[in-house]
Short mmCIF file of C-alpha atoms in Angstrom, two decimals:
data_model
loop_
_atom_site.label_atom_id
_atom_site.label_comp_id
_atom_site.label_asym_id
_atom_site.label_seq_id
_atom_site.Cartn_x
_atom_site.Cartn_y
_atom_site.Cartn_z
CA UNK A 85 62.97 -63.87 20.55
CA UNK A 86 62.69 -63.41 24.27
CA UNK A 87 65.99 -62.19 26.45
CA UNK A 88 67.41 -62.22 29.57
CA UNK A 89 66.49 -58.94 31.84
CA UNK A 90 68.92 -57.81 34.70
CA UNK A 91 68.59 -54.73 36.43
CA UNK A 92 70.47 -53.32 39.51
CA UNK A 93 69.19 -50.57 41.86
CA UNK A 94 71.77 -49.68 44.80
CA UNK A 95 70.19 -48.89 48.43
CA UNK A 96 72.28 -46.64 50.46
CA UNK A 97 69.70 -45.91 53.50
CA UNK A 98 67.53 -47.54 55.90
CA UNK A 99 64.57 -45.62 53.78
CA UNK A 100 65.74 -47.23 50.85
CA UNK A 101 65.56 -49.96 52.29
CA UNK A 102 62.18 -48.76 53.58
CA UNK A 103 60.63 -47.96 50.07
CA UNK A 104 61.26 -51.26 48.85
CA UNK A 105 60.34 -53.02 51.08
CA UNK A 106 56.74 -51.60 50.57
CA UNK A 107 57.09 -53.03 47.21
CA UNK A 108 57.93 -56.36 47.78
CA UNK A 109 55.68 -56.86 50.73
CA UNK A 110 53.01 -54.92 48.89
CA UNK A 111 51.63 -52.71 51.76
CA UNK A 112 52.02 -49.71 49.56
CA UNK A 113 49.54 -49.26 46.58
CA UNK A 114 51.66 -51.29 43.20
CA UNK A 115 48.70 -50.52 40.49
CA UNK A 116 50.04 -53.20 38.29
CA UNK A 117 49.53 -55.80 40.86
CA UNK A 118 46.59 -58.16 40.97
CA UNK A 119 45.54 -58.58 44.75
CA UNK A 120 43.69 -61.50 43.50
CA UNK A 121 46.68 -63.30 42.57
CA UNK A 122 48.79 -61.62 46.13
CA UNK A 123 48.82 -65.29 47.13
CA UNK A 124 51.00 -66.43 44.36
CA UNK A 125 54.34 -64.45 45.77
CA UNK A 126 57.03 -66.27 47.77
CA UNK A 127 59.85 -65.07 49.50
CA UNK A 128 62.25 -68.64 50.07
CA UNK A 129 65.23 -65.95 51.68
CA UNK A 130 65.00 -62.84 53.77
CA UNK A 131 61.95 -61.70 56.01
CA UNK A 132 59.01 -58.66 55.71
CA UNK A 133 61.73 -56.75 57.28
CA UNK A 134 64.43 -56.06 54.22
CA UNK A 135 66.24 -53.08 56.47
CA UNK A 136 66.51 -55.97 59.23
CA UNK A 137 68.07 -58.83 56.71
CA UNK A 138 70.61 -56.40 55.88
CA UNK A 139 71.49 -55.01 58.84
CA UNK A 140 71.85 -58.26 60.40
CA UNK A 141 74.28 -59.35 57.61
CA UNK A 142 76.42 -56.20 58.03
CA UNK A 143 76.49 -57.27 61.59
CA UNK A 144 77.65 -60.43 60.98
CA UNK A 145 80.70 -59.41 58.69
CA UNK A 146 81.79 -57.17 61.54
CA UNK A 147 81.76 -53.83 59.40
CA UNK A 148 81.22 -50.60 60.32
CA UNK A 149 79.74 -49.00 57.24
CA UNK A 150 81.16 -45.54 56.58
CA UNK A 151 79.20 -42.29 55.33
CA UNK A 152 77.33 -42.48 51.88
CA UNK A 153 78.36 -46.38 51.75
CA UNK A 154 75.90 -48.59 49.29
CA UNK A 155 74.48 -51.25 52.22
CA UNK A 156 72.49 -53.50 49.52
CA UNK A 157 72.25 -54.11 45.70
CA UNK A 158 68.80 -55.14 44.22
CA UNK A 159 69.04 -56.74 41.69
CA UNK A 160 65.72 -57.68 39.27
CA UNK A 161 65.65 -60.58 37.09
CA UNK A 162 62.89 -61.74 34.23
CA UNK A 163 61.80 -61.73 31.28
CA UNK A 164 59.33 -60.40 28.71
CA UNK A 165 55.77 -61.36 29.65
CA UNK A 166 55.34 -63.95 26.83
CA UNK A 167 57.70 -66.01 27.02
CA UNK A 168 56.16 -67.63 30.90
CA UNK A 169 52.96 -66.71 29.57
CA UNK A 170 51.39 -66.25 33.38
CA UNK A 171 48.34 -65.11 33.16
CA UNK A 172 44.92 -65.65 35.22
CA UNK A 173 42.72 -68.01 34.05
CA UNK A 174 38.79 -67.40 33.89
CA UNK A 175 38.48 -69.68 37.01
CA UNK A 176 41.10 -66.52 39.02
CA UNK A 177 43.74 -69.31 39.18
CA UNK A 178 46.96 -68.18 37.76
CA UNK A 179 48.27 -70.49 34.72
CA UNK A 180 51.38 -70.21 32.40
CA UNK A 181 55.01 -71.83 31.44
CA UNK A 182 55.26 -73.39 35.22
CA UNK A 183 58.77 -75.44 34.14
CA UNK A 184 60.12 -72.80 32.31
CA UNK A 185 59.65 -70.25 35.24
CA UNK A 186 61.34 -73.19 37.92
CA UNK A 187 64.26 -73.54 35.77
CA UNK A 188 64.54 -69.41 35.52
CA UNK A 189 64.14 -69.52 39.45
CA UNK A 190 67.04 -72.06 39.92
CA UNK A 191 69.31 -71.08 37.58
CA UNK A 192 68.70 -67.17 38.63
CA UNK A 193 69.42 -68.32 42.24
CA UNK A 194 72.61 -70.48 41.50
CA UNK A 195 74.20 -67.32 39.40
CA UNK A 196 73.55 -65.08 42.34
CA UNK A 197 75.27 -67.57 44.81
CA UNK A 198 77.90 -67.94 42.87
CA UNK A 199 78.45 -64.64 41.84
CA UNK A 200 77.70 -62.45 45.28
CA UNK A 201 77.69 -65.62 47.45
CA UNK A 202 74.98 -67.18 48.76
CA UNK A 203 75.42 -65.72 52.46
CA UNK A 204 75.46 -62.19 50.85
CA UNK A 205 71.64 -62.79 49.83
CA UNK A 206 69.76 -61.60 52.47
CA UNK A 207 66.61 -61.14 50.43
CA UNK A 208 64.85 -63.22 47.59
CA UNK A 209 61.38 -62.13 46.89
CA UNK A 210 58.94 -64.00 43.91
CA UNK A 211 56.45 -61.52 42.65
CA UNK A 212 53.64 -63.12 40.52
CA UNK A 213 50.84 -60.74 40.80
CA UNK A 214 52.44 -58.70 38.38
CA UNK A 215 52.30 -58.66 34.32
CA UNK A 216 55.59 -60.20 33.91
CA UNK A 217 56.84 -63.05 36.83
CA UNK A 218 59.75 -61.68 38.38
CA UNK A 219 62.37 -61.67 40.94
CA UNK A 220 63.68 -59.31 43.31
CA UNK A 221 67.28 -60.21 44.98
CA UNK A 222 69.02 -58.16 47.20
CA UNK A 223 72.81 -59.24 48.36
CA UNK A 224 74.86 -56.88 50.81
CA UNK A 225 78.38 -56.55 48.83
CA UNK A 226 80.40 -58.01 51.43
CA UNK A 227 84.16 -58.30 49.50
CA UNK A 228 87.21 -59.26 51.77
CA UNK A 229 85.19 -58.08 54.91
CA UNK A 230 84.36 -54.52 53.48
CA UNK A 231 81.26 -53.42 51.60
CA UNK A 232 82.97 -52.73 48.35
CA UNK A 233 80.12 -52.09 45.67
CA UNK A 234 82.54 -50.61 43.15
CA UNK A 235 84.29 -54.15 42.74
CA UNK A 236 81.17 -55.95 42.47
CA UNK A 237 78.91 -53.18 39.65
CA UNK A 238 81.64 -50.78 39.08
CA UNK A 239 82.11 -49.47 35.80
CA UNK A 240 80.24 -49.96 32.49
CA UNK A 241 82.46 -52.80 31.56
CA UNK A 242 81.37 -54.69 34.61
CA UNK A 243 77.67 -53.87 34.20
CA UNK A 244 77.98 -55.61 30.75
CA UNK A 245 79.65 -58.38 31.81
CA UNK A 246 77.18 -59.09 34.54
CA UNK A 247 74.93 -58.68 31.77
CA UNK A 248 76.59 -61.50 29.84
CA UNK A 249 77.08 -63.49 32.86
CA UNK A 250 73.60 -63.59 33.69
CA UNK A 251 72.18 -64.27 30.31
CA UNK A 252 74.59 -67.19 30.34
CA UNK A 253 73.26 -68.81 33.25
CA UNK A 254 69.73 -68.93 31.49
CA UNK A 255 70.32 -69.57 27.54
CA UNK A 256 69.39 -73.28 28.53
CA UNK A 257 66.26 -72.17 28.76
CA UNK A 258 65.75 -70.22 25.87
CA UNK A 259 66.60 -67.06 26.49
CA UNK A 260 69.26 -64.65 24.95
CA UNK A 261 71.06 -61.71 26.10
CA UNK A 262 70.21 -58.38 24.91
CA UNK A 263 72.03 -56.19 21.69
CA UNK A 264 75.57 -55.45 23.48
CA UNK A 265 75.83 -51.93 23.95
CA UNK A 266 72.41 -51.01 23.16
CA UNK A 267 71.28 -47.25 23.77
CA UNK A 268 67.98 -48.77 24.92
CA UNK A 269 67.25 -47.44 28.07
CA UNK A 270 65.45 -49.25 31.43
CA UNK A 271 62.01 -48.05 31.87
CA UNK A 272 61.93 -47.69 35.62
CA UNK A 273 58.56 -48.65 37.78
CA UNK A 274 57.06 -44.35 37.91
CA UNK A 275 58.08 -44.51 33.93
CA UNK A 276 56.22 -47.67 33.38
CA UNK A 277 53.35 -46.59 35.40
CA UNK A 278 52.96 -43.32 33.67
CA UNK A 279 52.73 -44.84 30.08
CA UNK A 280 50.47 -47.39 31.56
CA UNK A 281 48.09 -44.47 32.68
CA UNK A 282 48.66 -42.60 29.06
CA UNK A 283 47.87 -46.20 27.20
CA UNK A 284 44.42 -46.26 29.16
CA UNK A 285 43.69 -42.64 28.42
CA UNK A 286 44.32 -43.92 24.61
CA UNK A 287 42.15 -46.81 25.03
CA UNK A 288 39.43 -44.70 26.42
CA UNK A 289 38.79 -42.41 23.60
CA UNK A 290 39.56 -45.05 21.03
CA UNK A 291 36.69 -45.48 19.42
CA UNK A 292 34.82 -48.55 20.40
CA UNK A 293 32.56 -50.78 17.60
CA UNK A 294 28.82 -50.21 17.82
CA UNK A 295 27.67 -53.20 20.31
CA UNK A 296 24.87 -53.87 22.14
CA UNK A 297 26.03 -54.92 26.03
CA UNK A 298 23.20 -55.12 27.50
CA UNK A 299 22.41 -58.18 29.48
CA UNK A 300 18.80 -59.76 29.35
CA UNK A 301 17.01 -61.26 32.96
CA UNK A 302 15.49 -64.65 32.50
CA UNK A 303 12.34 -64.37 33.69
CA UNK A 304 11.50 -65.25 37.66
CA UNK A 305 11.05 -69.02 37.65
CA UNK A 306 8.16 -69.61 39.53
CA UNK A 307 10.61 -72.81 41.91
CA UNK A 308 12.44 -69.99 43.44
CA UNK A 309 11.75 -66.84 44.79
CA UNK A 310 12.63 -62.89 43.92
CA UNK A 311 15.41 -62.93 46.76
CA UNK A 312 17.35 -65.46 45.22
CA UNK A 313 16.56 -65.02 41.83
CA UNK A 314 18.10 -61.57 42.25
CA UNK A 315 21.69 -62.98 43.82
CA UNK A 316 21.26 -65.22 40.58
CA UNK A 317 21.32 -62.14 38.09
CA UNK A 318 23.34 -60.21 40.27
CA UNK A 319 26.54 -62.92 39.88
CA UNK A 320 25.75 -62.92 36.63
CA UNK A 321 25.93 -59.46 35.55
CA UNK A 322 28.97 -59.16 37.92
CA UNK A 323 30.66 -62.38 35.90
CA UNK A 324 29.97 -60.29 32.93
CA UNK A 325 31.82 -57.26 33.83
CA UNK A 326 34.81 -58.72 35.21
CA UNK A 327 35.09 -60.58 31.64
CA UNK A 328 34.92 -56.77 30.25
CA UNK A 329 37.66 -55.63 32.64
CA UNK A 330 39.81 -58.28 31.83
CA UNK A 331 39.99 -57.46 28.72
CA UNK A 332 39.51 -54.32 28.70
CA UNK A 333 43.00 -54.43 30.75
CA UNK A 334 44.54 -56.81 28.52
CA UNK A 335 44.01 -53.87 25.76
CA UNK A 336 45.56 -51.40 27.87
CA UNK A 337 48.60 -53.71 28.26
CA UNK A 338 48.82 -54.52 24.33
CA UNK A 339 49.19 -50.45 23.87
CA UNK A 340 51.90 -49.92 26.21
CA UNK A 341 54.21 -52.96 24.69
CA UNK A 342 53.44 -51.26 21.30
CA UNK A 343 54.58 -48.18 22.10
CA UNK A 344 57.69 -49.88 24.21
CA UNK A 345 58.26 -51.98 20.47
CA UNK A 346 58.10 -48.93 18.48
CA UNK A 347 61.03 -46.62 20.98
CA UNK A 348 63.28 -49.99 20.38
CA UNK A 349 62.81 -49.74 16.67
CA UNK A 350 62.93 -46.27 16.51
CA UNK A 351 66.50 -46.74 18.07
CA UNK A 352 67.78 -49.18 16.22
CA UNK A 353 66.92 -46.83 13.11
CA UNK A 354 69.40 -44.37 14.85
CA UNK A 355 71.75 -46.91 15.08
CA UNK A 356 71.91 -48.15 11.63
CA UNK A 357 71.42 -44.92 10.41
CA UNK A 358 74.94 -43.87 12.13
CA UNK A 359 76.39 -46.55 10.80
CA UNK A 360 75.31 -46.34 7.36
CA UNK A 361 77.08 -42.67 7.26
CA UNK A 362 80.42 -44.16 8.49
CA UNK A 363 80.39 -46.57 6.15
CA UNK A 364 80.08 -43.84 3.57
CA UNK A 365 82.91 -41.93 4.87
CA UNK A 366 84.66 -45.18 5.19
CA UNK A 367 84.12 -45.96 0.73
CA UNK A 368 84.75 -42.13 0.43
CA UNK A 369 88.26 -42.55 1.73
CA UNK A 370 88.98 -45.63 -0.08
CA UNK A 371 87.66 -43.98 -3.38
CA UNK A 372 90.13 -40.96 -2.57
CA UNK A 373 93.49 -43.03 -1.82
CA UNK A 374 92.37 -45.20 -4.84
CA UNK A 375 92.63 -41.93 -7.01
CA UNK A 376 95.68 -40.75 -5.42
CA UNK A 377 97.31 -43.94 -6.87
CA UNK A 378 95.96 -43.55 -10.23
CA UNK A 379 97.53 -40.14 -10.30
CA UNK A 380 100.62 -40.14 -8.62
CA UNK A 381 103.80 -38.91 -11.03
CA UNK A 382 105.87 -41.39 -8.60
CA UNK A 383 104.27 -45.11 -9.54
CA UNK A 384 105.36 -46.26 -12.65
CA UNK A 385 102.97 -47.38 -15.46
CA UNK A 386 103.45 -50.87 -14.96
CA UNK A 387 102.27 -51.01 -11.20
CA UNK A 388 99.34 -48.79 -11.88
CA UNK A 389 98.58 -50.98 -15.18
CA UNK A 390 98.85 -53.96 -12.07
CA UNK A 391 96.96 -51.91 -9.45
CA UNK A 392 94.05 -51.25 -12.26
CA UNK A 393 93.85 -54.90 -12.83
CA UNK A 394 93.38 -56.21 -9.10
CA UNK A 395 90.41 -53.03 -8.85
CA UNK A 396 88.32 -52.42 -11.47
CA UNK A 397 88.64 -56.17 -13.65
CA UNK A 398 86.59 -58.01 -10.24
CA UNK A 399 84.30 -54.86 -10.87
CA UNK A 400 84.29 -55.38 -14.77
CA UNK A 401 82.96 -58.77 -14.23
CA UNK A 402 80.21 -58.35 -11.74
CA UNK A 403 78.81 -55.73 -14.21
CA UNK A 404 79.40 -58.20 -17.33
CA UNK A 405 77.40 -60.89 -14.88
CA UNK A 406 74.46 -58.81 -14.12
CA UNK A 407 74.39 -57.85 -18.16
CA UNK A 408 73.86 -61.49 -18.86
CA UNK A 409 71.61 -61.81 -16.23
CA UNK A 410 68.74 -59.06 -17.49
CA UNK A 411 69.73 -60.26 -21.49
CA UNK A 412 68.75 -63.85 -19.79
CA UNK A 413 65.31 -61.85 -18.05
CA UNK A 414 64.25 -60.66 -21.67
CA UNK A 415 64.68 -64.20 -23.39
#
């Protein structure tokens, strides 16, 4: 089961603006990021300038933006890893679900224009070097000639309907929204980072199985000389290693969606767990009303006698059914 992700960040400065715009044009360190595969990310809206593209919008809606006013929205949309399978091939080209990821794109883009409007998007960025393909989309929330956040992510009820909204716009393609009202909380970039860091620490003491990686030289063939036969070995070895790292990597990545699994599952424990004890209080009450019936000096025998029969007969019978059903067992 793969779902729809949607998360919104607001910018309310020029070096908020600033900071992510390091991100997306990745001339600040992103560890996750494969500069290998750099040449993979698009931007089809906006410039390398994301403080300029909104600016310039604000500018063109004619609004003075007061004090402590939210400029831009970005607003991140994906899904889990798997389900576009991108990944690098062994050849460093990157491979995966290329149709499913076009019809995310499109139908990502076409919510966003309909929903902000498609002037309001001053900045669409396609990052691909990452784990997970993803998008980053930031609109200036220009409503009625004002920037008016509030009427656009205001609220918890309109941060799940977004939520909704959005997952609608990409079911076609297989995805499904996430549990409504879920206490499952974003894992933001420094988060994501940090458990990457812990998951490698894990992977390094984890005790590896008793191999021999060593690499054996062919001997110098006697056509070529030392020089070249030493580039020769030289790509090989290095072939060698980056096969290590790359999976080595691919380890470290396994860990850290365990551990991501097991604090969903650990929550939805909490959650049924909650609910299991209402649902006792719930049978509780029912059993206590039912017994203030039986009792009452005020009901007269015949509408208990009726009351008994519409309760405990239904009962009677599932217990003479499952009777019949182990006497059936021992035959």
């Amino acid at each position: 089961m793969s779902y729809a992700v949607l998360r919104t960040c607001k910018i309310k400065t020029a070096a908020n603006a600033g900071g992510l715009n390091a991100h997306l044009t990745r001339t600040m360190d992103v560890p996750n990021a494969d500069p290998e595969l750099l040449k993979y990310n698009s931007r089809p809206i906006g410039s390398e300038d994301l403080n300029a593209d909104i600016q310039k919008r604000i500018k063109e809606a004619g609004i003075q933006p007061r004090k402590n006013a939210v400029l831009a929205v970005e607003n991140l949309l994906t899904s889990g890893a798997e389900f576009f399978n991108y990944h690098k091939a062994e050849d460093g080209k990157l491979q995966g679900e290329v149709n499913k990821w076009r019809a995310f794109e499109k139908a990502s883009m076409q919510w966003l224009e309909q929903l902000y409007g498609k002037e309001n998007i001053v900045n669409f960025t396609v990052h691909k070097d990452e784990g997970a393909p993803h998008i980053h989309a930031v609109i200036v929330p220009v409503v009625e000639g004002k920037l008016n956040c509030r009427a656009l992510l205001g609220g918890r009820e309109k941060m799940r309907g977004l939520q909704t909204s959005f997952a609608g716009a990409v079911e076609g393609i297989g995805l499904e929204r996430g549990i409504e009202g879920s206490r499952a909380k974003h894992t933001d970039i420094k988060e994501y980072y940090a458990v990457l860091k812990q998951a490698q620490a894990i992977a390094e003491k984890a005790e590896l199985p008793q191999q021999d990686y060593s690499i054996e030289l062919d001997d110098i063939p006697k056509l070529i000389g030392q020089k070249q036969w030493k580039q020769m070995q030289e790509q090989l070895i290095n072939q060698q290693i980056k096969k290590l790292v790359t999976e080595h990597k691919r380890m470290v990545e396994a860990v850290a969606l365990i551990k991501n699994e097991n604090k969903k599952l650990k929550e939805q424990i909490k959650t049924l767990s909650s609910e299991n004890v209402k649902l006792h209080k719930t049978s509780q009450k029912q059993l206590e009303d039912i017994r203030n019936i039986i009792t009452s000096k005020t009901i007269t025998p015949q509408v208990k006698a009726k009351y008994m029969d519409g309760v405990l007969l239904p009962r009677k019978n599932t217990q003479n059914e499952n009777q019949d059903k182990r006497r059936g067992m021992r035959r």
